[in-house]
């Protein structure tokens, strides 16, 4: 059940543009730095890509965990509501 709001889409696009700009500027600075050997540039580039991958996985894990907690809370609320409904209907029947 995905609930995309227009403001979320704008924020996501803005963040994606920021990430693209950061990668472009990083690539440009690595390309233009003449004092750094190519192997070091490659090492830095791989490090940045792996850091990005780790951050995406971390955020996804946190998001999935929050969804799990929310789902458990909804189930518990529904169970409690059902118990209350059963109690109220039993009380009405006894009276």
Tab-separated table of C-alpha atoms in Angstrom:
chain	number	residue	atom	x	y	z
A	1	UNK	CA	0.000	0.000	0.000
A	2	UNK	CA	2.072	2.884	-1.313
A	3	UNK	CA	0.816	6.345	-0.537
A	4	UNK	CA	2.760	8.757	-2.750
A	5	UNK	CA	1.973	12.356	-2.020
A	6	UNK	CA	3.087	15.091	-4.433
A	7	UNK	CA	5.292	16.715	-1.770
A	8	UNK	CA	7.086	13.392	-1.181
A	9	UNK	CA	7.771	13.101	-4.898
A	10	UNK	CA	9.228	16.614	-4.995
A	11	UNK	CA	11.437	15.886	-1.988
A	12	UNK	CA	12.618	12.608	-3.508
A	13	UNK	CA	13.432	14.304	-6.817
A	14	UNK	CA	15.308	17.074	-4.997
A	15	UNK	CA	17.334	14.507	-3.045
A	16	UNK	CA	18.063	12.507	-6.208
A	17	UNK	CA	19.269	15.688	-7.930
A	18	UNK	CA	21.499	16.423	-4.932
A	19	UNK	CA	23.031	12.945	-5.039
A	20	UNK	CA	23.580	13.189	-8.808
A	21	UNK	CA	25.211	16.611	-8.398
A	22	UNK	CA	27.446	15.291	-5.604
A	23	UNK	CA	28.574	12.350	-7.753
A	24	UNK	CA	29.161	14.623	-10.748
A	25	UNK	CA	31.229	17.075	-8.700
A	26	UNK	CA	33.166	14.254	-7.044
A	27	UNK	CA	33.892	12.678	-10.424
A	28	UNK	CA	34.953	16.033	-11.853
A	29	UNK	CA	37.268	16.748	-8.935
A	30	UNK	CA	38.844	13.288	-9.176
A	31	UNK	CA	39.238	13.674	-12.927
A	32	UNK	CA	40.829	17.130	-12.649
A	33	UNK	CA	43.165	16.377	-9.729
A	34	UNK	CA	46.529	15.919	-11.383
A	35	UNK	CA	48.559	15.228	-8.222
A	36	UNK	CA	46.664	12.031	-7.388
A	37	UNK	CA	47.564	8.779	-9.193
A	38	UNK	CA	44.832	6.928	-11.093
A	39	UNK	CA	44.870	3.971	-8.702
A	40	UNK	CA	44.147	6.263	-5.749
A	41	UNK	CA	41.323	7.931	-7.671
A	42	UNK	CA	39.810	4.510	-8.370
A	43	UNK	CA	40.149	3.520	-4.728
A	44	UNK	CA	38.360	6.714	-3.617
A	45	UNK	CA	35.637	6.189	-6.210
A	46	UNK	CA	35.025	2.601	-5.118
A	47	UNK	CA	34.986	3.722	-1.489
A	48	UNK	CA	32.328	6.357	-2.218
A	49	UNK	CA	30.168	3.871	-4.152
A	50	UNK	CA	30.394	1.275	-1.368
A	51	UNK	CA	29.574	3.910	1.239
A	52	UNK	CA	26.504	4.873	-0.783
A	53	UNK	CA	25.446	1.228	-1.038
A	54	UNK	CA	25.851	0.795	2.726
A	55	UNK	CA	23.792	3.908	3.457
A	56	UNK	CA	20.985	2.786	1.139
A	57	UNK	CA	20.908	-0.633	2.826
A	58	UNK	CA	20.937	0.974	6.286
A	59	UNK	CA	18.019	3.255	5.451
A	60	UNK	CA	16.071	0.357	3.891
A	61	UNK	CA	16.662	-1.767	7.006
A	62	UNK	CA	15.427	1.036	9.254
A	63	UNK	CA	12.371	1.610	7.045
A	64	UNK	CA	11.510	-2.115	6.941
A	65	UNK	CA	11.920	-2.371	10.712
A	66	UNK	CA	9.583	0.596	11.251
A	67	UNK	CA	6.997	-0.997	8.944
A	68	UNK	CA	7.246	-4.228	10.929
A	69	UNK	CA	6.691	-2.399	14.220
A	70	UNK	CA	3.736	-0.479	12.763
A	71	UNK	CA	2.187	-3.699	11.432
A	72	UNK	CA	2.524	-5.388	14.844
A	73	UNK	CA	0.945	-2.360	16.541
A	74	UNK	CA	-2.007	-2.409	14.107
A	75	UNK	CA	-2.550	-6.120	14.747
A	76	UNK	CA	-2.483	-5.585	18.510
A	77	UNK	CA	-4.906	-2.655	18.247
A	78	UNK	CA	-7.303	-4.727	16.132
A	79	UNK	CA	-7.088	-7.615	18.612
A	80	UNK	CA	-7.756	-5.300	21.554
A	81	UNK	CA	-10.695	-3.720	19.746
A	82	UNK	CA	-12.129	-7.171	18.988
A	83	UNK	CA	-11.763	-8.170	22.648
A	84	UNK	CA	-13.562	-4.999	23.729
A	85	UNK	CA	-16.362	-5.587	21.218
A	86	UNK	CA	-16.781	-9.169	22.447
A	87	UNK	CA	-16.836	-8.004	26.070
A	88	UNK	CA	-19.422	-5.298	25.371
A	89	UNK	CA	-21.646	-7.689	23.394
A	90	UNK	CA	-21.379	-10.314	26.168
A	91	UNK	CA	-22.292	-7.676	28.785
A	92	UNK	CA	-25.353	-6.580	26.762
A	93	UNK	CA	-26.476	-10.190	26.331
A	94	UNK	CA	-26.162	-10.894	30.065
A	95	UNK	CA	-28.257	-7.850	31.037
